[in-house]
PDB file of C-alpha atoms in Angstrom:
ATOM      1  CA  UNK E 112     -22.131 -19.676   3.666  1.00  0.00           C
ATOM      2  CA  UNK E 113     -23.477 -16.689   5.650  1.00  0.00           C
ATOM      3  CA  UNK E 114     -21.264 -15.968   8.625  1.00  0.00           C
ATOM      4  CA  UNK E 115     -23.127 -17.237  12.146  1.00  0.00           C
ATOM      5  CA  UNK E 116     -22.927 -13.899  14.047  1.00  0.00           C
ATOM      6  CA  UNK E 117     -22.526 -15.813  17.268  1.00  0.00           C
ATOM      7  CA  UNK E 118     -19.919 -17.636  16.891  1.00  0.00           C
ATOM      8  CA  UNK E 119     -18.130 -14.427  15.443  1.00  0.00           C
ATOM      9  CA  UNK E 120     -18.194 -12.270  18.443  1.00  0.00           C
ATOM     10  CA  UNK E 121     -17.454 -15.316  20.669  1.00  0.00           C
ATOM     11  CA  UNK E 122     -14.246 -16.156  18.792  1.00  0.00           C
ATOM     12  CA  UNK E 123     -13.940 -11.974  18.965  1.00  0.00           C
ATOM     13  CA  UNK E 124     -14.025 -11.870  22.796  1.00  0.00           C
ATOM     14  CA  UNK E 125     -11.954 -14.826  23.099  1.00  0.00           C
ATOM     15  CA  UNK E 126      -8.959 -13.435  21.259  1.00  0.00           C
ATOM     16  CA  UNK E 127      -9.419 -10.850  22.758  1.00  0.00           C
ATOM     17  CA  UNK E 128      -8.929 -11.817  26.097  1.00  0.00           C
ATOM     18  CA  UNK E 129      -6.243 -14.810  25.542  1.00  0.00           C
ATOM     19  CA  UNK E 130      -3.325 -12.719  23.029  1.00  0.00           C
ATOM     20  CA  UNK E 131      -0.523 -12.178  24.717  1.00  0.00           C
ATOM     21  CA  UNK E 132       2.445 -10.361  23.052  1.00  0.00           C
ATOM     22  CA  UNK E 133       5.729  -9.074  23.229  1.00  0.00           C
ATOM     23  CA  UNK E 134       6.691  -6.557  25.613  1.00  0.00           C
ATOM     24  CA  UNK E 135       6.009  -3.007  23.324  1.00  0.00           C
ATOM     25  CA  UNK E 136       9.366  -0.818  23.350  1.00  0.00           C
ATOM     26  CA  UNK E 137       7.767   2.577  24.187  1.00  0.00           C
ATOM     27  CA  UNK E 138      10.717   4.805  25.437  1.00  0.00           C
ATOM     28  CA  UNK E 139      13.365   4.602  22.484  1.00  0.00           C
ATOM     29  CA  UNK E 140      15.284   2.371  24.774  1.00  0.00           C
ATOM     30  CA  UNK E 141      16.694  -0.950  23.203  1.00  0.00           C
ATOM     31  CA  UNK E 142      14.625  -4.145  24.826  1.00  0.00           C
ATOM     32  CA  UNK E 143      16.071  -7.831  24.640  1.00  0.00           C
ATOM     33  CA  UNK E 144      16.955  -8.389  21.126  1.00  0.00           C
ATOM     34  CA  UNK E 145      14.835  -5.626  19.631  1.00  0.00           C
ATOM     35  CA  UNK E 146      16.442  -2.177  18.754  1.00  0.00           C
ATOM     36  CA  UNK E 147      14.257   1.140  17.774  1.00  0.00           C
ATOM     37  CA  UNK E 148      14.800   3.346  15.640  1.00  0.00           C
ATOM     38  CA  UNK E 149      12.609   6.264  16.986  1.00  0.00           C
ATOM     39  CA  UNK E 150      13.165   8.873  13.445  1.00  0.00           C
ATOM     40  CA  UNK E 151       9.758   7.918  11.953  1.00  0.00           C
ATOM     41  CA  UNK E 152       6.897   9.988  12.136  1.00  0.00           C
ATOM     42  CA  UNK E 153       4.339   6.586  11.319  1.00  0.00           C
ATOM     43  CA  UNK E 154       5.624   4.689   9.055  1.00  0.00           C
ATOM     44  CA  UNK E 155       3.678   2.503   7.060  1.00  0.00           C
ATOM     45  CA  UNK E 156       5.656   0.279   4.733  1.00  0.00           C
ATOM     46  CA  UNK E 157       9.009  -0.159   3.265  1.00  0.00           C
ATOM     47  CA  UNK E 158      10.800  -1.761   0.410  1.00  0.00           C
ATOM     48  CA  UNK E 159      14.756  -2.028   0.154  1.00  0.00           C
ATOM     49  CA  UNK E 160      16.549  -0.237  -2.153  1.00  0.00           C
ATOM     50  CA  UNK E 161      18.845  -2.140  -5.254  1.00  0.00           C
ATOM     51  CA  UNK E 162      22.292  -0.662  -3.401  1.00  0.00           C
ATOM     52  CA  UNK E 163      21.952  -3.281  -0.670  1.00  0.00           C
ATOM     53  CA  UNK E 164      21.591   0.065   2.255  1.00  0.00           C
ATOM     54  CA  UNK E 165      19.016   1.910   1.900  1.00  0.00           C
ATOM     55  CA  UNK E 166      15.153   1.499   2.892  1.00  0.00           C
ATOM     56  CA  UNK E 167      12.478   3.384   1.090  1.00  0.00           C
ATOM     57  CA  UNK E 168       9.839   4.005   4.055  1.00  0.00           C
ATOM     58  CA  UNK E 169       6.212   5.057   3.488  1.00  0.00           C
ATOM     59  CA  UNK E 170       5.146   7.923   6.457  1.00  0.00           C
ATOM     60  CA  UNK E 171       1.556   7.801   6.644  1.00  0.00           C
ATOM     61  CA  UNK E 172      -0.509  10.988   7.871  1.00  0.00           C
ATOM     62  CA  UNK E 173      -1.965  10.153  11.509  1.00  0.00           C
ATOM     63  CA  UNK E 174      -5.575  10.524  10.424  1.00  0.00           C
ATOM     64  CA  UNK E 175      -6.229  10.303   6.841  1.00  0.00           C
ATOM     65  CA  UNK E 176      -9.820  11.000   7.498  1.00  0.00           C
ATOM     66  CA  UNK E 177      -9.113  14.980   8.035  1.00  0.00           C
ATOM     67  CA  UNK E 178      -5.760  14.399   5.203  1.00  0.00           C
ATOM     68  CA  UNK E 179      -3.333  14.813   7.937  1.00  0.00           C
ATOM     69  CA  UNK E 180       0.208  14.700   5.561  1.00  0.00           C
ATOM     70  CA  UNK E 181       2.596  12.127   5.539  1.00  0.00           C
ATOM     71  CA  UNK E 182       5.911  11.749   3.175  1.00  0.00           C
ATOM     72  CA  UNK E 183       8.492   8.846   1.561  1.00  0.00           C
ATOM     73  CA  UNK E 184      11.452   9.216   3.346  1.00  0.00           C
ATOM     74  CA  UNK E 185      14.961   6.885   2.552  1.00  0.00           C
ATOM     75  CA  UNK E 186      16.178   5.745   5.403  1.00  0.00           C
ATOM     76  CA  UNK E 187      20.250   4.739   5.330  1.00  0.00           C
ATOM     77  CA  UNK E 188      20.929   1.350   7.425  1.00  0.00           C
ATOM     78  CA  UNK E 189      24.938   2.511   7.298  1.00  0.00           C
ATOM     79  CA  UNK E 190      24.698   5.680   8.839  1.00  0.00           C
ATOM     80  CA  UNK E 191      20.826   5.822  10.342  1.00  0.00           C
ATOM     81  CA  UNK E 192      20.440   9.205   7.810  1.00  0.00           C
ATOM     82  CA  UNK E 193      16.581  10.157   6.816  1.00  0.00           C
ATOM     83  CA  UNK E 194      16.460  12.422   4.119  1.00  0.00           C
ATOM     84  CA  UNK E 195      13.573  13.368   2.538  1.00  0.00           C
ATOM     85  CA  UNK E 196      12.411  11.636  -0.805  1.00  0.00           C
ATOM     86  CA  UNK E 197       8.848  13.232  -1.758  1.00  0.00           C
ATOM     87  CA  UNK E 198       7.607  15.461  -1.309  1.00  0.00           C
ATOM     88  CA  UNK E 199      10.286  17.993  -2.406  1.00  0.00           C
ATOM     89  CA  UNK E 200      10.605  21.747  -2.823  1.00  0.00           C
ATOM     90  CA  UNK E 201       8.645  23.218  -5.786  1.00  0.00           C
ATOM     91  CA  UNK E 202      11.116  23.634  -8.160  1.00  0.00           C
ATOM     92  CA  UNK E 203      12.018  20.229  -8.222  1.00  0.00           C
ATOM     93  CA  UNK E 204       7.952  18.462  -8.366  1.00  0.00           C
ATOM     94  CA  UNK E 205       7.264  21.031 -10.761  1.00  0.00           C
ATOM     95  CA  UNK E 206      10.191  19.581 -13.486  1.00  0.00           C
ATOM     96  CA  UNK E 207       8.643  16.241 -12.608  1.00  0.00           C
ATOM     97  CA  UNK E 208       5.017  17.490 -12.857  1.00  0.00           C
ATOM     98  CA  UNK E 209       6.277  17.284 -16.927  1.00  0.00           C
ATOM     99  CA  UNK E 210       7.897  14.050 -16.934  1.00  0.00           C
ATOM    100  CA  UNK E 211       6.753  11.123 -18.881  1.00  0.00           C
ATOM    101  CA  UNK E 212       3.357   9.296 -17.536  1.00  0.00           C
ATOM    102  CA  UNK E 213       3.408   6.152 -16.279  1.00  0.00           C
ATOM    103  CA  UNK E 214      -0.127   6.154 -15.025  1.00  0.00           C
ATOM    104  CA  UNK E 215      -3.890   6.967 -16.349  1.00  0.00           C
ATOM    105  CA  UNK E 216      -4.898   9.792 -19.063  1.00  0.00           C
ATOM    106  CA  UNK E 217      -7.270  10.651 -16.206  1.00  0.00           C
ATOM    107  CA  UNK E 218      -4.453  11.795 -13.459  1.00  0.00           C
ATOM    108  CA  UNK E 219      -5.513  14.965 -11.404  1.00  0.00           C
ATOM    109  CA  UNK E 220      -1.727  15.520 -11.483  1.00  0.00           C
ATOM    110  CA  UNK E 221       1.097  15.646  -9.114  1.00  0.00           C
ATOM    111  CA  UNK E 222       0.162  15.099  -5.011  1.00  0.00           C
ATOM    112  CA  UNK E 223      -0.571  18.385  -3.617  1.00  0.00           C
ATOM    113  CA  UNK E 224       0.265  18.823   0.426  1.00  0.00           C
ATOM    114  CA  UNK E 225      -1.810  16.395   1.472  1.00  0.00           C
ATOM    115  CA  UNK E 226      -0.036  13.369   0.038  1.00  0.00           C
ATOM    116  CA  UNK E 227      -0.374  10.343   2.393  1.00  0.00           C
ATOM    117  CA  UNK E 228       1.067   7.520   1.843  1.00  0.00           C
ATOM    118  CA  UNK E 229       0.290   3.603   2.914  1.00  0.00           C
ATOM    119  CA  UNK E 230       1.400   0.401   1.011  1.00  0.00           C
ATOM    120  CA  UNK E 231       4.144   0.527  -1.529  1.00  0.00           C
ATOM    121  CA  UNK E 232       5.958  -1.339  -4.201  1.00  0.00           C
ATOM    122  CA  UNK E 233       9.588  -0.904  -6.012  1.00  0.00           C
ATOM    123  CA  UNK E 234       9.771  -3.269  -8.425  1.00  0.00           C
ATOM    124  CA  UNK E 235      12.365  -3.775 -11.662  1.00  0.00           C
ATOM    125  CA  UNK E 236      10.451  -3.645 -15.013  1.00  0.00           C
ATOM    126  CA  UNK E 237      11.211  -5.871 -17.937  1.00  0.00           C
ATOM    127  CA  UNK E 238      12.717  -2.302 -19.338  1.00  0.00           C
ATOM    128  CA  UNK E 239      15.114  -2.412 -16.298  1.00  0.00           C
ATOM    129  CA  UNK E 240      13.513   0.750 -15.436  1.00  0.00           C
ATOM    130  CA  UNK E 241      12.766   0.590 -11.191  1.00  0.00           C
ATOM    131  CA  UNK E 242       9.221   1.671 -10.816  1.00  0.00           C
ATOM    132  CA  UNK E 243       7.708   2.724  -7.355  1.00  0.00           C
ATOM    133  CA  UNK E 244       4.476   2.441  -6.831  1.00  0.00           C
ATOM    134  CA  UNK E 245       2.806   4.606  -3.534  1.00  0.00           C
ATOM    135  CA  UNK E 246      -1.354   3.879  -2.142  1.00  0.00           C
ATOM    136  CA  UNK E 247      -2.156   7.685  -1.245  1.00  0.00           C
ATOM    137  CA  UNK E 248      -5.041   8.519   0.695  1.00  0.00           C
ATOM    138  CA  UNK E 249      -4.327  12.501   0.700  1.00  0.00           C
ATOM    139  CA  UNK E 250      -7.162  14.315  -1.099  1.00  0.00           C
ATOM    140  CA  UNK E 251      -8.880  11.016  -2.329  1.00  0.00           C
ATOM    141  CA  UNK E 252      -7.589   7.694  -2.861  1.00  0.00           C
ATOM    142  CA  UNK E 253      -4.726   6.810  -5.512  1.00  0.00           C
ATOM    143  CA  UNK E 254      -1.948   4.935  -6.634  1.00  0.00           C
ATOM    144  CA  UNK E 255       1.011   7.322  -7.358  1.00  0.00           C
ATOM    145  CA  UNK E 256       3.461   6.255  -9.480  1.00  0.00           C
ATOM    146  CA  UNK E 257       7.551   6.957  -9.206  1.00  0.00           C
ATOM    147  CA  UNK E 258      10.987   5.958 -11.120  1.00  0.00           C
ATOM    148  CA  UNK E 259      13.373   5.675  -8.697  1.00  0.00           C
ATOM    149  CA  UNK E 260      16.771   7.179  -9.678  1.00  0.00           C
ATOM    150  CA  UNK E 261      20.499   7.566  -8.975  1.00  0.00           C
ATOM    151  CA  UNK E 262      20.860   4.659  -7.110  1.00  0.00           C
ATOM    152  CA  UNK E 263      24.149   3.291  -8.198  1.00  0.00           C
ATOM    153  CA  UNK E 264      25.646   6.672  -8.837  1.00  0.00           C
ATOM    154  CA  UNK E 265      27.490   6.379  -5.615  1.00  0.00           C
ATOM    155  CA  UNK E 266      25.455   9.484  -4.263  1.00  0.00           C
ATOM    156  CA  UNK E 267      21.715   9.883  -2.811  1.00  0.00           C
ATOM    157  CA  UNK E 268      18.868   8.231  -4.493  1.00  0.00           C
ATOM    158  CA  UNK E 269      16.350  10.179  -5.357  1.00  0.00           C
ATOM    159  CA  UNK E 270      12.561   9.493  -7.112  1.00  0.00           C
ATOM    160  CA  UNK E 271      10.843  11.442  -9.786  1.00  0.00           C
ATOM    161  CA  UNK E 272       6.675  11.214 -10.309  1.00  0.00           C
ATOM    162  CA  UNK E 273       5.534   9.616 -13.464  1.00  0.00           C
ATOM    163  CA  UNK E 274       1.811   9.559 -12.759  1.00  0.00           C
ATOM    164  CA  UNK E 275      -0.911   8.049 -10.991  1.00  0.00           C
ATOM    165  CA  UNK E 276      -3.776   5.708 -11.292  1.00  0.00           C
ATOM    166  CA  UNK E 277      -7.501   6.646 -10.004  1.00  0.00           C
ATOM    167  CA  UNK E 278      -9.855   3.866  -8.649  1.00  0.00           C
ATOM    168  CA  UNK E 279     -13.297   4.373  -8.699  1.00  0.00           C
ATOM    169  CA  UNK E 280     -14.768   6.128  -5.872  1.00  0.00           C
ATOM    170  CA  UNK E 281     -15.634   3.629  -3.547  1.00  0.00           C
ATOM    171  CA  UNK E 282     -12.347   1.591  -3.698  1.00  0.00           C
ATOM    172  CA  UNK E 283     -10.315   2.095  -0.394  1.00  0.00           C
ATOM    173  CA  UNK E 284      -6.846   0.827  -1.977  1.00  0.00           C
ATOM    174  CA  UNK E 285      -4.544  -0.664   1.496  1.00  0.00           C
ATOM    175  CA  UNK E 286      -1.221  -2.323  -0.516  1.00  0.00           C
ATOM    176  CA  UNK E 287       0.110  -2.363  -4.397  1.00  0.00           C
ATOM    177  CA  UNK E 288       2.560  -4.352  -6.066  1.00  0.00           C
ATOM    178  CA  UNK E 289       4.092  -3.884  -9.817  1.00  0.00           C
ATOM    179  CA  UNK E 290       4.707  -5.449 -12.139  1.00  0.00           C
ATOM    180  CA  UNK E 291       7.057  -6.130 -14.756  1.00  0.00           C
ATOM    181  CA  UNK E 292       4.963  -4.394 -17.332  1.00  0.00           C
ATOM    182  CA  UNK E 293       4.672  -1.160 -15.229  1.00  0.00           C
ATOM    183  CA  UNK E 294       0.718  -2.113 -14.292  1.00  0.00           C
ATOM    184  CA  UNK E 295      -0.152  -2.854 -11.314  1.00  0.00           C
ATOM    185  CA  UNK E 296      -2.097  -5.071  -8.710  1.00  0.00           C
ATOM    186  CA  UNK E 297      -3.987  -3.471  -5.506  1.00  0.00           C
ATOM    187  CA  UNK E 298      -6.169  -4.482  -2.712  1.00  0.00           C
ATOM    188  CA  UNK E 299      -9.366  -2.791  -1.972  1.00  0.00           C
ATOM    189  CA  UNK E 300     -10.330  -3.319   1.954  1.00  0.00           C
ATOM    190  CA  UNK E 301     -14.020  -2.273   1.805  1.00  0.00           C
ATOM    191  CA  UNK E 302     -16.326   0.630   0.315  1.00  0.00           C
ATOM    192  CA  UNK E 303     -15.472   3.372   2.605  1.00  0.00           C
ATOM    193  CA  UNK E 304     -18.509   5.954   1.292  1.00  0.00           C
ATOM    194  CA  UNK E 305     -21.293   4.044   3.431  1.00  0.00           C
ATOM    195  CA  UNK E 306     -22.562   5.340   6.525  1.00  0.00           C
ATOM    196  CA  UNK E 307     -20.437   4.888   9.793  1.00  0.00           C
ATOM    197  CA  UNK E 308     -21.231   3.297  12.892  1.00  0.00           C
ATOM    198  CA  UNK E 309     -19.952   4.143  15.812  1.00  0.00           C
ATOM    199  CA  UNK E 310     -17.032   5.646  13.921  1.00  0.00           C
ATOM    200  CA  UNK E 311     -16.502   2.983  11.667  1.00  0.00           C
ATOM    201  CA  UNK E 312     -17.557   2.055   8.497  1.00  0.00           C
ATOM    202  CA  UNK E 313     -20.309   0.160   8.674  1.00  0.00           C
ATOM    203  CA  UNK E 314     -18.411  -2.030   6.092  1.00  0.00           C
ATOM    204  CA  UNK E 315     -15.748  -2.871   8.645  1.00  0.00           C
ATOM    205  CA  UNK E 316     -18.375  -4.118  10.978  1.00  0.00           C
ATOM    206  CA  UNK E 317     -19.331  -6.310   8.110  1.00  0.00           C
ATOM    207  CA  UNK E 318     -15.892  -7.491   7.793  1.00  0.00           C
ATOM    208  CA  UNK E 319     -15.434  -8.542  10.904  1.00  0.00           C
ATOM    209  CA  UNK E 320     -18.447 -10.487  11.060  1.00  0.00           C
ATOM    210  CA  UNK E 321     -16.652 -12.262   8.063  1.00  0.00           C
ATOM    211  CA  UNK E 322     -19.140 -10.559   5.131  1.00  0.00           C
ATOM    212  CA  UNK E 323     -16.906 -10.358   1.516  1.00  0.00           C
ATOM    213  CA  UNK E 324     -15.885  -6.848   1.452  1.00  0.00           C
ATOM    214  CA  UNK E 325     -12.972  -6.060  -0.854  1.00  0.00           C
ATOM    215  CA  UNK E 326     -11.246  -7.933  -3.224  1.00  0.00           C
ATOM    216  CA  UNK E 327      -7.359  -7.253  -5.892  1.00  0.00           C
ATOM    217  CA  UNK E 328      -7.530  -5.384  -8.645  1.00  0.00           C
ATOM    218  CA  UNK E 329      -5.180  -5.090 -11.757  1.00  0.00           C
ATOM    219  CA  UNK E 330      -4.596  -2.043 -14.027  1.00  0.00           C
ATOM    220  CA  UNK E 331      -2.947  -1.298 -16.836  1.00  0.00           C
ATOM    221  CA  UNK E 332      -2.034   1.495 -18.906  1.00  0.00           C
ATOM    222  CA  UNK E 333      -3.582  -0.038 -22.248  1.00  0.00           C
ATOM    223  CA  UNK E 334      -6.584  -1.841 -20.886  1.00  0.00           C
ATOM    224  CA  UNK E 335      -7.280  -0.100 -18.106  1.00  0.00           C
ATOM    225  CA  UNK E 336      -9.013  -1.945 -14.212  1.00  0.00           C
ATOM    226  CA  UNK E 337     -10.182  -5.746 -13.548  1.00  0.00           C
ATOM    227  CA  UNK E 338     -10.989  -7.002 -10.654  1.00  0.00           C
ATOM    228  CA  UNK E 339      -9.354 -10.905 -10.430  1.00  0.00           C
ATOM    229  CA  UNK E 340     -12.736 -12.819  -8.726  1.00  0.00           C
ATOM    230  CA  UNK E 341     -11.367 -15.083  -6.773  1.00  0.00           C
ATOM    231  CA  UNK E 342      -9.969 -12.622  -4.816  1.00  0.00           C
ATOM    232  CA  UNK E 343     -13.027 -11.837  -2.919  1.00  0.00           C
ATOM    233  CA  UNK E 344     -13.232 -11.581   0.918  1.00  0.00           C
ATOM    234  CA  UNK E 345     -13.532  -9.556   4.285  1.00  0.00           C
ATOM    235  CA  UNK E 346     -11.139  -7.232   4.287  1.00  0.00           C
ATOM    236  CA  UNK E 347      -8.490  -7.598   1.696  1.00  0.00           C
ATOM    237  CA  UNK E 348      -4.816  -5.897   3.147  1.00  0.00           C
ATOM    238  CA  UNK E 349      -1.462  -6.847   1.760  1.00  0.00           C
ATOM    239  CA  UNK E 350      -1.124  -8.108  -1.720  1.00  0.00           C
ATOM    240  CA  UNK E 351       2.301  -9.179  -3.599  1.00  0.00           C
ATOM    241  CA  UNK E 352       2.979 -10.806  -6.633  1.00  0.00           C
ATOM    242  CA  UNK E 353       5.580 -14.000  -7.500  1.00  0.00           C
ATOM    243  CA  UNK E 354       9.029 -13.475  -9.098  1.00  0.00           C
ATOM    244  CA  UNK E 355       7.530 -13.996 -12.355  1.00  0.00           C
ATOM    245  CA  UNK E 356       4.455 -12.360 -11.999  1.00  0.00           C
ATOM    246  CA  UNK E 357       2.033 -15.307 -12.406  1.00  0.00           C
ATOM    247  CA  UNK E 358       1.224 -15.201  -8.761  1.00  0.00           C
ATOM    248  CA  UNK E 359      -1.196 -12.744  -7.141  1.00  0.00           C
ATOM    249  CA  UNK E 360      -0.787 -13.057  -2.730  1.00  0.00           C
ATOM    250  CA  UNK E 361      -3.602 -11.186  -0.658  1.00  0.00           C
ATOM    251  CA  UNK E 362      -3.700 -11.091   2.538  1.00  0.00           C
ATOM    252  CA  UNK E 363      -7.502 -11.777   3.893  1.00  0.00           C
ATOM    253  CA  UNK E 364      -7.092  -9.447   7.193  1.00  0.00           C
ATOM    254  CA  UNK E 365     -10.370 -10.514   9.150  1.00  0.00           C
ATOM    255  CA  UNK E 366     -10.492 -13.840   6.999  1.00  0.00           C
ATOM    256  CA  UNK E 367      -6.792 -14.798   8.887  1.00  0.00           C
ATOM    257  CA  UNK E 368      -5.609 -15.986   5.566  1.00  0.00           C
ATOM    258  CA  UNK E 369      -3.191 -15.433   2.963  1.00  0.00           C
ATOM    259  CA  UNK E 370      -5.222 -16.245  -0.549  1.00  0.00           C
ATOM    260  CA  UNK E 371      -2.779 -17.590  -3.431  1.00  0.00           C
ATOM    261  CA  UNK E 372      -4.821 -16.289  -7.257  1.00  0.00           C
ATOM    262  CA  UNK E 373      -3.903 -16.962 -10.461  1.00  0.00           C
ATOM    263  CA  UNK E 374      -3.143 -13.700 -12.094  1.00  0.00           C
ATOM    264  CA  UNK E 375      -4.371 -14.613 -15.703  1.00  0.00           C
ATOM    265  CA  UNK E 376      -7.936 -16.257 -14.643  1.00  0.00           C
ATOM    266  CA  UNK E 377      -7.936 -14.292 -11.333  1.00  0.00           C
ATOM    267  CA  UNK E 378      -8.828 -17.960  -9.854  1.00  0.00           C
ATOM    268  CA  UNK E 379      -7.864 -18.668  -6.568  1.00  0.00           C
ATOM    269  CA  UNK E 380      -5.439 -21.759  -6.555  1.00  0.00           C
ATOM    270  CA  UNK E 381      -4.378 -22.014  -2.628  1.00  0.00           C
ATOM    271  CA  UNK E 382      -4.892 -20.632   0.590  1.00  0.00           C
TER     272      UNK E 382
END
């Protein structure tokens, strides 16, 4: 069904005008029952660590466009500690720079300074191994690939790079999840090498007129990308995957859905 362009930018206005939401804490200063913690420098995403204190936080660069930096940070809920977790000084990416791959034959290699980082995923594999796995816009877009280490050592976590995975050129990766196998599943939003308009993609426009523009893809190390069809739509954000892995969740941004797909047929069983 084409999308009635009308209607759209009706609805568009009218949400526009009627959302209402909470007060926005903008001066580090606690508010009702909400607390900030004002460390970050943007912070994307995060994923809790297996020792039950400490957050793994994704700090994207503030305009990826122009690869404006970012870093992974851990983040200690006990004692409200960042340290740094990647990059790192030389000496220590260059010993990982010759650690064992996890990710494509076709890997440029490790993230050079402009490593910025969106959606990620720490998963344990079925080789009890915990696998990270980092979207990075910084100097074209990637999946990056980490084991996370000494975590129940009693001392500071730390990660080490095992690789990455390169879409093709016009997939805009948003979110990733692993899986158990040490592949993975990521959304692609839209093709961001069209022309812009007015500063936008002219894909996004598309979007949000409710045109199919991304879709979830899975890759392995042994077979390589597929795209799972049913997961077509305008926009596609957040994905995760079920406990055991059968389950694929996307989140259809400008669709205002959360899509359910079977990971073997790539069907979509729910909404």
């Amino acid at each position: 069904m084409k999308p009635n362009y009308f209607l759209c930018s009706i609805a568009a206005i009218l949400l526009a005008a009627c959302s209402h939401g909470p007060d926005l804490v903008t001066d580090c200063v606690a508010s009702g029952t909400m607390t900030p913690i004002c460390k970050f420098q943007n912070p994307e995403d995060l994923e809790a660590l297996p020792d039950g204190k400490t957050l793994l936080v994704s700090q994207m660069g503030k305009d990826i466009k122009i690869h404006t930096p970012g870093s992974l940070v851990f983040f200690n809920t006990e004692t409200d500690v960042i340290t740094p977790a990647f990059p790192l000084p030389v000496a220590t990416t260059a010993a990982a720079a010759n650690a064992e791959k996890w990710g494509a034959a076709n890997c440029p290699g490790i993230p050079d300074a402009r490593f910025s980082p969106h959606g990620i995923s720490l998963k344990q594999r079925t080789d009890t191994r915990w696998q990270i796995a980092v979207v990075n816009h910084g100097g074209g877009e990637r999946i990056d690939l980490f084991e996370l280490l000494d975590y129940q050592t009693g001392g500071n976590p730390r990660i080490e790079w095992r690789g990455c995975v390169v879409p093709a050129a016009e997939v805009f990766p948003n979110d990733v999840a692993v899986l158990k196998d040490g592949g993975i599943v990521a959304s692609h939003m839209y093709d961001n090498t069209t022309t812009e308009l007015f500063g936008f993609s002219i894909n996004v426009w598309k979007a949000m007129l409710g045109f199919n523009t991304g879709h979830v893809w899975e890759w392995h190390q042994s077979s390589g990308f597929h795209i799972l069809e049913g997961s077509r739509g305008p926009f596609i954000n957040g994905v995760e995957v079920s406990a055991d892995n059968t389950t694929v969740y996307a989140n259809v941004y400008f669709g205002g859905e959360i899509l359910r797909l079977d990971r073997a047929s790539g069907k979509r069983t729910g909404a």
